[in-house]
mmCIF file of C-alpha atoms in Angstrom:
data_model
loop_
_atom_site.group_PDB
_atom_site.id
_atom_site.type_symbol
_atom_site.label_atom_id
_atom_site.label_comp_id
_atom_site.label_asym_id
_atom_site.label_seq_id
_atom_site.Cartn_x
_atom_site.Cartn_y
_atom_site.Cartn_z
ATOM 1 C CA MET A 1 17.098 32.595 1.394
ATOM 2 C CA GLU A 2 14.054 30.584 0.222
ATOM 3 C CA LYS A 3 14.666 26.873 -0.352
ATOM 4 C CA LYS A 4 12.877 24.960 -3.099
ATOM 5 C CA LEU A 5 12.224 21.233 -2.729
ATOM 6 C CA LEU A 6 11.227 19.275 -5.831
ATOM 7 C CA ILE A 7 9.390 16.015 -5.045
ATOM 8 C CA ILE A 8 9.143 13.331 -7.725
ATOM 9 C CA SER A 9 6.081 11.244 -6.895
ATOM 10 C CA SER A 10 3.341 9.247 -8.642
ATOM 11 C CA ASP A 11 -0.433 9.632 -8.853
ATOM 12 C CA ILE A 12 -1.102 6.513 -10.939
ATOM 13 C CA THR A 13 0.674 3.569 -9.275
ATOM 14 C CA GLY A 14 -1.557 2.941 -6.281
ATOM 15 C CA HIS A 15 -2.153 5.749 -3.801
ATOM 16 C CA GLY A 16 0.774 5.341 -1.408
ATOM 17 C CA HIS A 17 3.311 7.605 -3.114
ATOM 18 C CA LYS A 18 0.778 10.408 -3.346
ATOM 19 C CA SER A 19 -0.195 10.001 0.327
ATOM 20 C CA ILE A 20 3.443 10.164 1.441
ATOM 21 C CA THR A 21 3.937 13.310 -0.617
ATOM 22 C CA GLU A 22 0.824 14.922 0.864
ATOM 23 C CA SER A 23 2.070 14.191 4.388
ATOM 24 C CA LEU A 24 5.258 16.175 3.658
ATOM 25 C CA CYS A 25 3.408 19.024 1.939
ATOM 26 C CA GLU A 26 1.263 19.455 5.055
ATOM 27 C CA LYS A 27 4.339 20.085 7.184
ATOM 28 C CA VAL A 28 5.997 22.614 4.872
ATOM 29 C CA GLN A 29 3.294 25.117 5.847
ATOM 30 C CA THR A 30 5.134 25.621 9.148
ATOM 31 C CA TYR A 31 8.272 26.783 7.304
ATOM 32 C CA GLN A 32 8.220 30.327 5.918
ATOM 33 C CA ASP A 33 11.292 29.901 3.728
ATOM 34 C CA VAL A 34 10.534 26.544 2.065
ATOM 35 C CA GLU A 35 8.495 25.889 -1.079
ATOM 36 C CA ILE A 36 7.582 22.410 -2.359
ATOM 37 C CA PHE A 37 6.991 21.541 -6.002
ATOM 38 C CA VAL A 38 5.428 18.128 -6.710
ATOM 39 C CA VAL A 39 5.678 16.382 -10.086
ATOM 40 C CA ASP A 40 4.317 13.005 -11.163
ATOM 41 C CA GLY A 41 7.428 11.310 -12.532
ATOM 42 C CA PHE A 42 5.405 9.335 -15.053
ATOM 43 C CA SER A 43 4.161 12.579 -16.617
ATOM 44 C CA LEU A 44 7.758 13.459 -17.529
ATOM 45 C CA GLY A 45 7.898 10.531 -19.942
ATOM 46 C CA LYS A 46 4.904 11.548 -22.022
ATOM 47 C CA ARG A 47 2.524 8.915 -23.392
ATOM 48 C CA LEU A 48 4.704 5.764 -23.197
ATOM 49 C CA LEU A 49 5.711 6.151 -19.561
ATOM 50 C CA LEU A 50 2.186 7.175 -18.579
ATOM 51 C CA LYS A 51 0.838 3.982 -20.144
ATOM 52 C CA ILE A 52 3.392 1.931 -18.228
ATOM 53 C CA GLY A 53 2.371 3.575 -14.957
ATOM 54 C CA GLN A 54 -1.329 3.200 -15.686
ATOM 55 C CA SER A 55 -0.890 -0.544 -16.275
ATOM 56 C CA TYR A 56 0.011 -1.084 -12.596
ATOM 57 C CA GLY A 57 -3.594 -1.070 -11.340
ATOM 58 C CA PRO A 58 -5.014 -3.512 -13.919
ATOM 59 C CA ILE A 59 -2.061 -5.880 -13.475
ATOM 60 C CA ILE A 60 -2.292 -6.175 -9.684
ATOM 61 C CA ARG A 61 -6.097 -6.471 -9.862
ATOM 62 C CA ASN A 62 -6.108 -9.204 -12.499
ATOM 63 C CA SER A 63 -2.782 -11.034 -12.323
ATOM 64 C CA GLU A 64 -0.636 -10.980 -9.198
ATOM 65 C CA HIS A 65 1.548 -13.699 -10.747
ATOM 66 C CA LEU A 66 2.352 -11.414 -13.692
ATOM 67 C CA TRP A 67 3.226 -8.613 -11.276
ATOM 68 C CA LYS A 68 5.544 -10.949 -9.346
ATOM 69 C CA MET A 69 7.337 -11.886 -12.577
ATOM 70 C CA ILE A 70 7.717 -8.211 -13.589
ATOM 71 C CA TRP A 71 9.005 -7.319 -10.109
ATOM 72 C CA LYS A 72 11.588 -10.115 -10.071
ATOM 73 C CA LEU A 73 12.799 -9.570 -13.637
ATOM 74 C CA SER A 74 13.196 -5.828 -13.081
ATOM 75 C CA ALA A 75 15.144 -6.483 -9.883
ATOM 76 C CA LEU A 76 17.725 -8.554 -11.776
ATOM 77 C CA LYS A 77 18.913 -5.621 -13.913
ATOM 78 C CA PRO A 78 17.885 -2.376 -12.191
ATOM 79 C CA GLN A 79 20.339 -0.360 -14.283
ATOM 80 C CA LEU A 80 18.393 -1.299 -17.431
ATOM 81 C CA VAL A 81 15.234 0.151 -15.865
ATOM 82 C CA ASP A 82 17.176 3.290 -14.868
ATOM 83 C CA ASN A 83 18.585 3.755 -18.364
ATOM 84 C CA PHE A 84 15.210 3.170 -20.037
ATOM 85 C CA ILE A 85 13.366 5.671 -17.853
ATOM 86 C CA GLU A 86 16.238 8.143 -18.134
ATOM 87 C CA SER A 87 15.849 8.112 -21.920
ATOM 88 C CA LEU A 88 12.113 8.834 -21.590
ATOM 89 C CA ILE A 89 12.243 11.651 -19.025
ATOM 90 C CA ARG A 90 15.576 13.400 -19.750
ATOM 91 C CA GLU A 91 14.272 16.228 -21.935
ATOM 92 C CA ASN A 92 11.277 17.117 -19.764
ATOM 93 C CA PHE A 93 13.202 16.706 -16.529
ATOM 94 C CA LEU A 94 15.902 19.156 -17.627
ATOM 95 C CA LYS A 95 13.189 21.644 -18.628
ATOM 96 C CA LEU A 96 11.640 21.191 -15.192
ATOM 97 C CA LEU A 97 14.954 21.897 -13.466
ATOM 98 C CA GLU A 98 15.419 25.054 -15.504
ATOM 99 C CA GLU A 99 11.919 26.223 -14.668
ATOM 100 C CA ILE A 100 11.946 25.472 -10.914
ATOM 101 C CA GLN A 101 15.670 25.643 -10.099
ATOM 102 C CA PRO A 102 15.277 23.471 -6.982
ATOM 103 C CA ASP A 103 17.759 23.489 -4.121
ATOM 104 C CA MET A 104 17.105 19.796 -3.419
ATOM 105 C CA ILE A 105 15.276 16.855 -4.969
ATOM 106 C CA LEU A 106 13.341 14.109 -3.190
ATOM 107 C CA SER A 107 12.155 10.967 -4.971
ATOM 108 C CA VAL A 108 9.404 8.852 -3.396
ATOM 109 C CA HIS A 109 9.133 6.362 -6.284
ATOM 110 C CA PRO A 110 11.829 3.774 -7.131
ATOM 111 C CA ASN A 111 11.613 4.341 -10.894
ATOM 112 C CA PHE A 112 12.948 7.872 -10.575
ATOM 113 C CA ASN A 113 15.988 7.407 -8.362
ATOM 114 C CA GLY A 114 18.729 6.032 -10.623
ATOM 115 C CA SER A 115 17.169 7.568 -13.736
ATOM 116 C CA ILE A 116 17.319 11.115 -12.337
ATOM 117 C CA LEU A 117 20.741 10.549 -10.782
ATOM 118 C CA ASN A 118 21.967 9.455 -14.226
ATOM 119 C CA ILE A 119 20.756 12.740 -15.717
ATOM 120 C CA LEU A 120 22.241 14.877 -12.937
ATOM 121 C CA GLU A 121 25.572 13.060 -13.200
ATOM 122 C CA LYS A 122 25.837 13.338 -16.992
ATOM 123 C CA GLN A 123 24.845 17.015 -16.973
ATOM 124 C CA LYS A 124 27.228 17.725 -14.058
ATOM 125 C CA ILE A 125 24.351 19.231 -12.074
ATOM 126 C CA GLN A 126 25.030 19.265 -8.343
ATOM 127 C CA ILE A 127 21.752 19.274 -6.442
ATOM 128 C CA PRO A 128 21.314 17.319 -3.180
ATOM 129 C CA PHE A 129 19.247 14.233 -4.011
ATOM 130 C CA PHE A 130 17.269 12.282 -1.399
ATOM 131 C CA THR A 131 15.305 9.053 -1.666
ATOM 132 C CA LEU A 132 12.352 8.287 0.606
ATOM 133 C CA ILE A 133 11.570 4.558 0.538
ATOM 134 C CA ALA A 134 7.836 3.824 0.329
ATOM 135 C CA ASP A 135 8.125 0.116 1.230
ATOM 136 C CA LEU A 136 8.719 -1.593 4.562
ATOM 137 C CA VAL A 137 10.778 -4.769 4.152
ATOM 138 C CA ASN A 138 11.076 -6.111 0.585
ATOM 139 C CA ILE A 139 12.567 -3.076 -1.057
ATOM 140 C CA PHE A 140 13.289 -2.953 -4.781
ATOM 141 C CA PRO A 141 16.989 -2.547 -5.758
ATOM 142 C CA LEU A 142 15.989 0.687 -7.512
ATOM 143 C CA TRP A 143 15.527 2.254 -4.053
ATOM 144 C CA ALA A 144 19.219 1.719 -3.238
ATOM 145 C CA ASP A 145 21.448 3.959 -5.362
ATOM 146 C CA LYS A 146 24.792 4.838 -3.774
ATOM 147 C CA ARG A 147 24.864 8.206 -5.540
ATOM 148 C CA ALA A 148 21.943 9.564 -3.502
ATOM 149 C CA HIS A 149 23.079 11.955 -0.793
ATOM 150 C CA TYR A 150 20.817 10.175 1.695
ATOM 151 C CA ILE A 151 18.272 7.377 1.637
ATOM 152 C CA ILE A 152 15.436 7.827 4.130
ATOM 153 C CA SER A 153 14.043 4.502 5.339
ATOM 154 C CA PRO A 154 10.709 3.988 7.140
ATOM 155 C CA THR A 155 11.934 0.864 8.997
ATOM 156 C CA TYR A 156 15.089 -0.826 10.231
ATOM 157 C CA GLU A 157 14.173 -3.783 8.019
ATOM 158 C CA ALA A 158 14.348 -1.604 4.894
ATOM 159 C CA GLN A 159 17.577 -0.070 6.204
ATOM 160 C CA ASN A 160 19.123 -3.560 6.458
ATOM 161 C CA LYS A 161 18.098 -4.290 2.866
ATOM 162 C CA CYS A 162 19.796 -1.090 1.738
ATOM 163 C CA ILE A 163 22.968 -2.185 3.502
ATOM 164 C CA GLU A 164 22.708 -5.570 1.734
ATOM 165 C CA PHE A 165 22.549 -3.652 -1.556
ATOM 166 C CA GLY A 166 25.797 -1.889 -0.651
ATOM 167 C CA ILE A 167 24.568 1.423 0.775
ATOM 168 C CA PRO A 168 26.818 2.710 3.604
ATOM 169 C CA ASP A 169 25.006 2.850 6.925
ATOM 170 C CA GLU A 170 25.855 6.544 7.370
ATOM 171 C CA LYS A 171 23.903 7.363 4.217
ATOM 172 C CA ILE A 172 20.657 5.897 5.599
ATOM 173 C CA LYS A 173 18.272 7.745 7.898
ATOM 174 C CA VAL A 174 15.538 5.686 9.640
ATOM 175 C CA SER A 175 12.498 7.900 10.078
ATOM 176 C CA GLY A 176 9.300 5.932 10.576
ATOM 177 C CA PHE A 177 6.526 5.918 7.963
ATOM 178 C CA PRO A 178 5.008 9.339 7.150
ATOM 179 C CA VAL A 179 1.227 9.500 7.503
ATOM 180 C CA ARG A 180 -1.100 12.416 6.763
ATOM 181 C CA SER A 181 -2.162 14.303 9.879
ATOM 182 C CA ARG A 182 -5.883 13.617 9.480
ATOM 183 C CA PHE A 183 -5.317 9.955 10.353
ATOM 184 C CA PHE A 184 -4.176 10.778 13.887
ATOM 185 C CA PRO A 185 -7.043 11.102 16.402
ATOM 186 C CA LYS A 186 -7.452 14.722 17.430
ATOM 187 C CA CYS A 187 -9.110 14.111 20.798
ATOM 188 C CA ASN A 188 -9.701 10.970 22.826
ATOM 189 C CA ALA A 189 -7.622 7.847 22.322
ATOM 190 C CA ARG A 190 -9.377 4.732 21.042
ATOM 191 C CA LYS A 191 -11.323 2.938 23.767
ATOM 192 C CA LEU A 192 -10.334 -0.606 24.563
ATOM 193 C CA TYR A 193 -12.665 -3.441 23.580
ATOM 194 C CA ARG A 194 -15.275 -4.586 26.089
ATOM 195 C CA GLU A 195 -16.763 -8.071 25.934
ATOM 196 C CA GLY A 196 -20.116 -8.277 24.181
ATOM 197 C CA GLN A 197 -19.921 -5.008 22.274
ATOM 198 C CA SER A 198 -21.098 -4.932 18.668
ATOM 199 C CA LEU A 199 -18.251 -4.555 16.165
ATOM 200 C CA THR A 200 -17.808 -2.211 13.228
ATOM 201 C CA CYS A 201 -15.560 -4.001 10.753
ATOM 202 C CA LEU A 202 -13.802 -2.205 7.894
ATOM 203 C CA ILE A 203 -12.579 -4.219 4.897
ATOM 204 C CA MET A 204 -10.065 -2.510 2.592
ATOM 205 C CA SER A 205 -7.467 -3.526 0.059
ATOM 206 C CA GLY A 206 -5.552 -0.430 -0.973
ATOM 207 C CA GLY A 207 -6.513 2.083 -3.626
ATOM 208 C CA GLU A 208 -6.775 -0.555 -6.359
ATOM 209 C CA GLY A 209 -9.330 -2.749 -4.573
ATOM 210 C CA VAL A 210 -7.887 -6.259 -4.751
ATOM 211 C CA GLY A 211 -8.543 -9.258 -2.514
ATOM 212 C CA ASN A 212 -11.406 -11.587 -1.602
ATOM 213 C CA MET A 213 -13.601 -9.047 0.165
ATOM 214 C CA LYS A 214 -16.891 -10.874 -0.388
ATOM 215 C CA LYS A 215 -15.900 -14.041 1.504
ATOM 216 C CA ILE A 216 -14.344 -12.030 4.330
ATOM 217 C CA ALA A 217 -17.557 -10.030 4.730
ATOM 218 C CA GLU A 218 -19.734 -13.155 4.660
ATOM 219 C CA ASN A 219 -17.669 -14.848 7.371
ATOM 220 C CA LEU A 220 -17.969 -11.779 9.587
ATOM 221 C CA LEU A 221 -21.669 -11.184 9.029
ATOM 222 C CA ASP A 222 -22.583 -14.860 9.466
ATOM 223 C CA HIS A 223 -20.718 -15.382 12.749
ATOM 224 C CA PHE A 224 -20.518 -12.066 14.625
ATOM 225 C CA GLU A 225 -22.780 -9.277 15.761
ATOM 226 C CA CYS A 226 -21.252 -6.670 13.516
ATOM 227 C CA HIS A 227 -21.662 -3.970 10.892
ATOM 228 C CA VAL A 228 -19.353 -4.298 7.861
ATOM 229 C CA LYS A 229 -18.058 -1.463 5.696
ATOM 230 C CA ILE A 230 -16.173 -2.355 2.513
ATOM 231 C CA VAL A 231 -13.963 -0.005 0.500
ATOM 232 C CA ALA A 232 -13.513 -1.268 -3.058
ATOM 233 C CA GLY A 233 -11.199 1.584 -4.050
ATOM 234 C CA LYS A 234 -10.904 2.373 -7.746
ATOM 235 C CA ASN A 235 -12.204 -1.073 -8.674
ATOM 236 C CA THR A 236 -15.712 -0.085 -9.820
ATOM 237 C CA THR A 237 -16.443 -3.586 -11.125
ATOM 238 C CA LEU A 238 -15.763 -5.051 -7.686
ATOM 239 C CA LYS A 239 -17.958 -2.408 -6.027
ATOM 240 C CA THR A 240 -20.901 -3.345 -8.268
ATOM 241 C CA LYS A 241 -20.439 -7.067 -7.660
ATOM 242 C CA LEU A 242 -20.268 -6.597 -3.896
ATOM 243 C CA GLU A 243 -23.395 -4.484 -3.864
ATOM 244 C CA MET A 244 -25.325 -7.077 -5.866
ATOM 245 C CA SER A 245 -24.176 -10.068 -3.821
ATOM 246 C CA LEU A 246 -24.146 -8.662 -0.260
ATOM 247 C CA LYS A 247 -26.787 -5.943 0.023
ATOM 248 C CA SER A 248 -29.692 -8.231 -0.890
ATOM 249 C CA LYS A 249 -28.667 -10.785 1.743
ATOM 250 C CA TYR A 250 -27.466 -8.594 4.630
ATOM 251 C CA GLY A 251 -29.237 -5.291 4.006
ATOM 252 C CA ASP A 252 -28.172 -2.395 6.228
ATOM 253 C CA ARG A 253 -25.571 -4.503 8.020
ATOM 254 C CA VAL A 254 -23.205 -3.893 5.112
ATOM 255 C CA GLU A 255 -22.094 -0.710 3.323
ATOM 256 C CA ILE A 256 -20.049 -0.623 0.096
ATOM 257 C CA TYR A 257 -17.819 2.326 -0.832
ATOM 258 C CA GLY A 258 -15.767 3.120 -3.925
ATOM 259 C CA PHE A 259 -12.611 5.210 -3.798
ATOM 260 C CA THR A 260 -13.090 7.590 -0.896
ATOM 261 C CA LYS A 261 -11.177 10.617 0.323
ATOM 262 C CA ASN A 262 -12.426 10.326 3.909
ATOM 263 C CA ILE A 263 -10.987 6.879 4.587
ATOM 264 C CA GLN A 264 -9.650 8.213 7.906
ATOM 265 C CA ASP A 265 -13.232 8.662 9.162
ATOM 266 C CA LEU A 266 -14.067 5.061 8.309
ATOM 267 C CA MET A 267 -10.920 3.846 10.102
ATOM 268 C CA LEU A 268 -11.550 5.960 13.185
ATOM 269 C CA ALA A 269 -15.123 4.635 13.385
ATOM 270 C CA ALA A 270 -14.073 0.988 12.955
ATOM 271 C CA ASP A 271 -13.244 -1.435 15.759
ATOM 272 C CA ILE A 272 -11.084 -3.571 13.503
ATOM 273 C CA ALA A 273 -9.769 -3.349 9.925
ATOM 274 C CA PHE A 274 -9.199 -6.139 7.418
ATOM 275 C CA THR A 275 -6.673 -5.191 4.760
ATOM 276 C CA ARG A 276 -3.867 -6.477 2.586
ATOM 277 C CA GLY A 277 -0.284 -5.651 3.504
ATOM 278 C CA SER A 278 -0.094 -2.294 1.703
ATOM 279 C CA PRO A 279 2.413 -0.142 3.651
ATOM 280 C CA ASN A 280 0.340 2.996 3.299
ATOM 281 C CA VAL A 281 -2.969 1.410 4.326
ATOM 282 C CA MET A 282 -1.322 -0.478 7.200
ATOM 283 C CA PHE A 283 0.283 2.640 8.644
ATOM 284 C CA GLU A 284 -2.821 4.758 8.201
ATOM 285 C CA ALA A 285 -4.700 2.130 10.200
ATOM 286 C CA ILE A 286 -1.959 2.125 12.830
ATOM 287 C CA ALA A 287 -2.118 5.937 13.010
ATOM 288 C CA THR A 288 -5.865 5.752 13.674
ATOM 289 C CA ASN A 289 -5.073 3.030 16.230
ATOM 290 C CA THR A 290 -7.287 0.497 14.446
ATOM 291 C CA PRO A 291 -6.438 -3.189 15.121
ATOM 292 C CA LEU A 292 -5.457 -5.013 11.924
ATOM 293 C CA ILE A 293 -6.189 -8.414 10.439
ATOM 294 C CA ILE A 294 -3.971 -8.668 7.356
ATOM 295 C CA THR A 295 -5.534 -10.825 4.669
ATOM 296 C CA GLY A 296 -2.724 -11.015 2.125
ATOM 297 C CA ALA A 297 -0.027 -9.065 0.316
ATOM 298 C CA LEU A 298 1.117 -8.310 -3.194
ATOM 299 C CA PRO A 299 4.030 -10.504 -4.278
ATOM 300 C CA GLY A 300 7.280 -8.592 -4.458
ATOM 301 C CA GLN A 301 7.328 -5.396 -2.442
ATOM 302 C CA GLU A 302 4.637 -6.415 0.088
ATOM 303 C CA GLU A 303 5.546 -10.070 0.713
ATOM 304 C CA ASP A 304 6.974 -9.707 4.218
ATOM 305 C CA ASN A 305 4.753 -6.848 5.397
ATOM 306 C CA PRO A 306 2.270 -9.171 7.169
ATOM 307 C CA SER A 307 5.102 -10.747 9.181
ATOM 308 C CA PHE A 308 6.476 -7.275 9.937
ATOM 309 C CA ALA A 309 3.121 -6.284 11.440
ATOM 310 C CA GLU A 310 2.765 -9.513 13.401
ATOM 311 C CA ASN A 311 6.290 -9.328 14.827
ATOM 312 C CA SER A 312 5.556 -5.892 16.319
ATOM 313 C CA ASN A 313 2.001 -6.871 17.397
ATOM 314 C CA LEU A 314 0.511 -4.262 15.069
ATOM 315 C CA GLY A 315 -1.807 -6.820 13.510
ATOM 316 C CA VAL A 316 -2.378 -10.519 12.900
ATOM 317 C CA VAL A 317 -2.300 -12.417 9.622
ATOM 318 C CA CYS A 318 -5.221 -14.419 8.228
ATOM 319 C CA LYS A 319 -4.847 -15.246 4.542
ATOM 320 C CA LYS A 320 -7.777 -17.687 4.266
ATOM 321 C CA PRO A 321 -11.289 -16.199 4.475
ATOM 322 C CA LYS A 322 -12.640 -19.399 6.074
ATOM 323 C CA GLU A 323 -10.267 -18.809 9.029
ATOM 324 C CA ILE A 324 -11.533 -15.262 9.684
ATOM 325 C CA LYS A 325 -14.048 -16.537 12.249
ATOM 326 C CA ASP A 326 -11.427 -18.286 14.406
ATOM 327 C CA THR A 327 -8.900 -15.464 14.042
ATOM 328 C CA LEU A 328 -11.302 -12.794 15.233
ATOM 329 C CA ALA A 329 -12.757 -15.011 17.968
ATOM 330 C CA ASN A 330 -9.225 -15.533 19.283
ATOM 331 C CA LEU A 331 -8.654 -11.772 19.459
ATOM 332 C CA LEU A 332 -11.931 -11.275 21.347
ATOM 333 C CA GLU A 333 -11.319 -13.973 23.986
ATOM 334 C CA ASN A 334 -10.846 -12.980 27.637
ATOM 335 C CA ASN A 335 -12.586 -9.628 27.253
ATOM 336 C CA GLY A 336 -10.582 -8.829 24.092
ATOM 337 C CA GLU A 337 -7.193 -9.297 25.759
ATOM 338 C CA LYS A 338 -5.200 -9.789 22.524
ATOM 339 C CA LEU A 339 -7.136 -7.103 20.669
ATOM 340 C CA ASN A 340 -6.450 -4.578 23.420
ATOM 341 C CA GLU A 341 -2.773 -5.518 23.541
ATOM 342 C CA MET A 342 -2.603 -4.755 19.810
ATOM 343 C CA ILE A 343 -4.217 -1.337 20.349
ATOM 344 C CA ILE A 344 -1.582 -0.481 22.971
ATOM 345 C CA SER A 345 1.282 -1.793 20.784
ATOM 346 C CA GLN A 346 0.168 0.414 17.891
ATOM 347 C CA ARG A 347 0.126 3.495 20.121
ATOM 348 C CA ASN A 348 3.674 2.802 21.289
ATOM 349 C CA PHE A 349 4.984 1.993 17.797
ATOM 350 C CA ILE A 350 3.821 4.836 15.566
ATOM 351 C CA ASN A 351 6.023 7.899 15.070
ATOM 352 C CA THR A 352 3.441 10.677 14.898
ATOM 353 C CA LYS A 353 6.119 13.149 13.760
ATOM 354 C CA ALA A 354 7.644 11.063 10.948
ATOM 355 C CA ALA A 355 6.674 13.485 8.145
ATOM 356 C CA GLU A 356 7.967 16.477 10.101
ATOM 357 C CA ASP A 357 11.193 14.644 10.977
ATOM 358 C CA ILE A 358 11.787 13.718 7.325
ATOM 359 C CA LEU A 359 11.284 17.260 6.061
ATOM 360 C CA GLN A 360 13.526 18.697 8.776
ATOM 361 C CA PHE A 361 16.227 16.114 8.022
ATOM 362 C CA ILE A 362 16.209 17.007 4.310
ATOM 363 C CA LEU A 363 16.501 20.720 5.088
ATOM 364 C CA ASP A 364 19.297 20.183 7.611
ATOM 365 C CA ALA A 365 21.225 17.757 5.398
ATOM 366 C CA GLY A 366 21.043 20.202 2.500
ATOM 367 C CA GLU A 367 22.371 23.122 4.585
ATOM 368 C CA PRO A 368 26.050 22.752 3.507
ATOM 369 C CA TYR A 369 24.957 22.991 -0.118
ATOM 370 C CA TYR A 370 22.878 26.116 0.556
ATOM 371 C CA GLU A 371 25.881 27.748 2.259
ATOM 372 C CA GLU A 372 28.085 26.851 -0.691
ATOM 373 C CA ALA A 373 25.525 28.365 -3.072
ATOM 374 C CA LYS A 374 25.463 31.574 -1.012
ATOM 375 C CA GLU A 375 29.259 31.844 -1.200
ATOM 376 C CA LYS A 376 29.202 31.458 -4.973
ATOM 377 C CA LEU A 377 26.558 34.186 -5.282
ATOM 378 C CA SER A 378 28.560 36.576 -3.115
#
């Protein structure tokens, strides 16, 4: 009996939800009796909801304080957000269910957990519903809905937050963070740092391209023998500004990229990565075994991610560009002792099978419902 999994994701609020979804879709190819259908939840709400989703990028690029206010206000009354989104997506979501007839539903975006559960409950539709949390520590209350059959958490920190929100421990599965397979080295492990070697430094800031990349690059290029690659993401204005200000001064020592689909190649070629505390970017760097210097975090869902990385020796935090020189010098001391310890910690920390484990858990947890469906058919 073929099983159909409907994934509610997002293509327009950063790149993390899409990356998580892709990591699961990769693994379904090993199952002959499973088919995945992926839908952008924001597309179910037509123009209004699409505009709301599309505002995420401009807001976090131009006003982190506004984003923090939106995040905190929404967290006060999550049921209002659920009810609002439910009203926008109900008609199209029910059409989608009729068309696909899924055996299970997985949401990887907080806006579509309670809203979809509201619809299922009111329509008396019994389909196993799973939530996969896309944040690490500071999870939004919308992630924690008791009506979900299971909530899949990437970390124990997020699991503890769920418990604080009233989710029973037995309803939470800790899985690790799912990363697309191309970020895991296919051959030799990363070599440890040797004193005196020239560095390739990669500066990123998530798909939206936020953060003070120019000052970070200048501090690296002025004080170290290094080559700097900067990924400006979807922020085309930032890419142009960086090219104008850095290329004329540093020439071939610096390369500027826009949004790129081969970010894994840049990570694998880098000796160290400078990035904000985006869960997806952090874990992709960890998968490639690239040491991390975390330069900041979005208020709200990313606030404690830098501390999370530091506590597990996955990276170090340096929020002031003027301190980049001392931070990196400290990592390189004693033949790169601290840098090499970080490389080893990352190898021991990452769950290379997280995506596979999550998909298998969903299929196994849904088994009683498949058996019940078979009995009804017979």
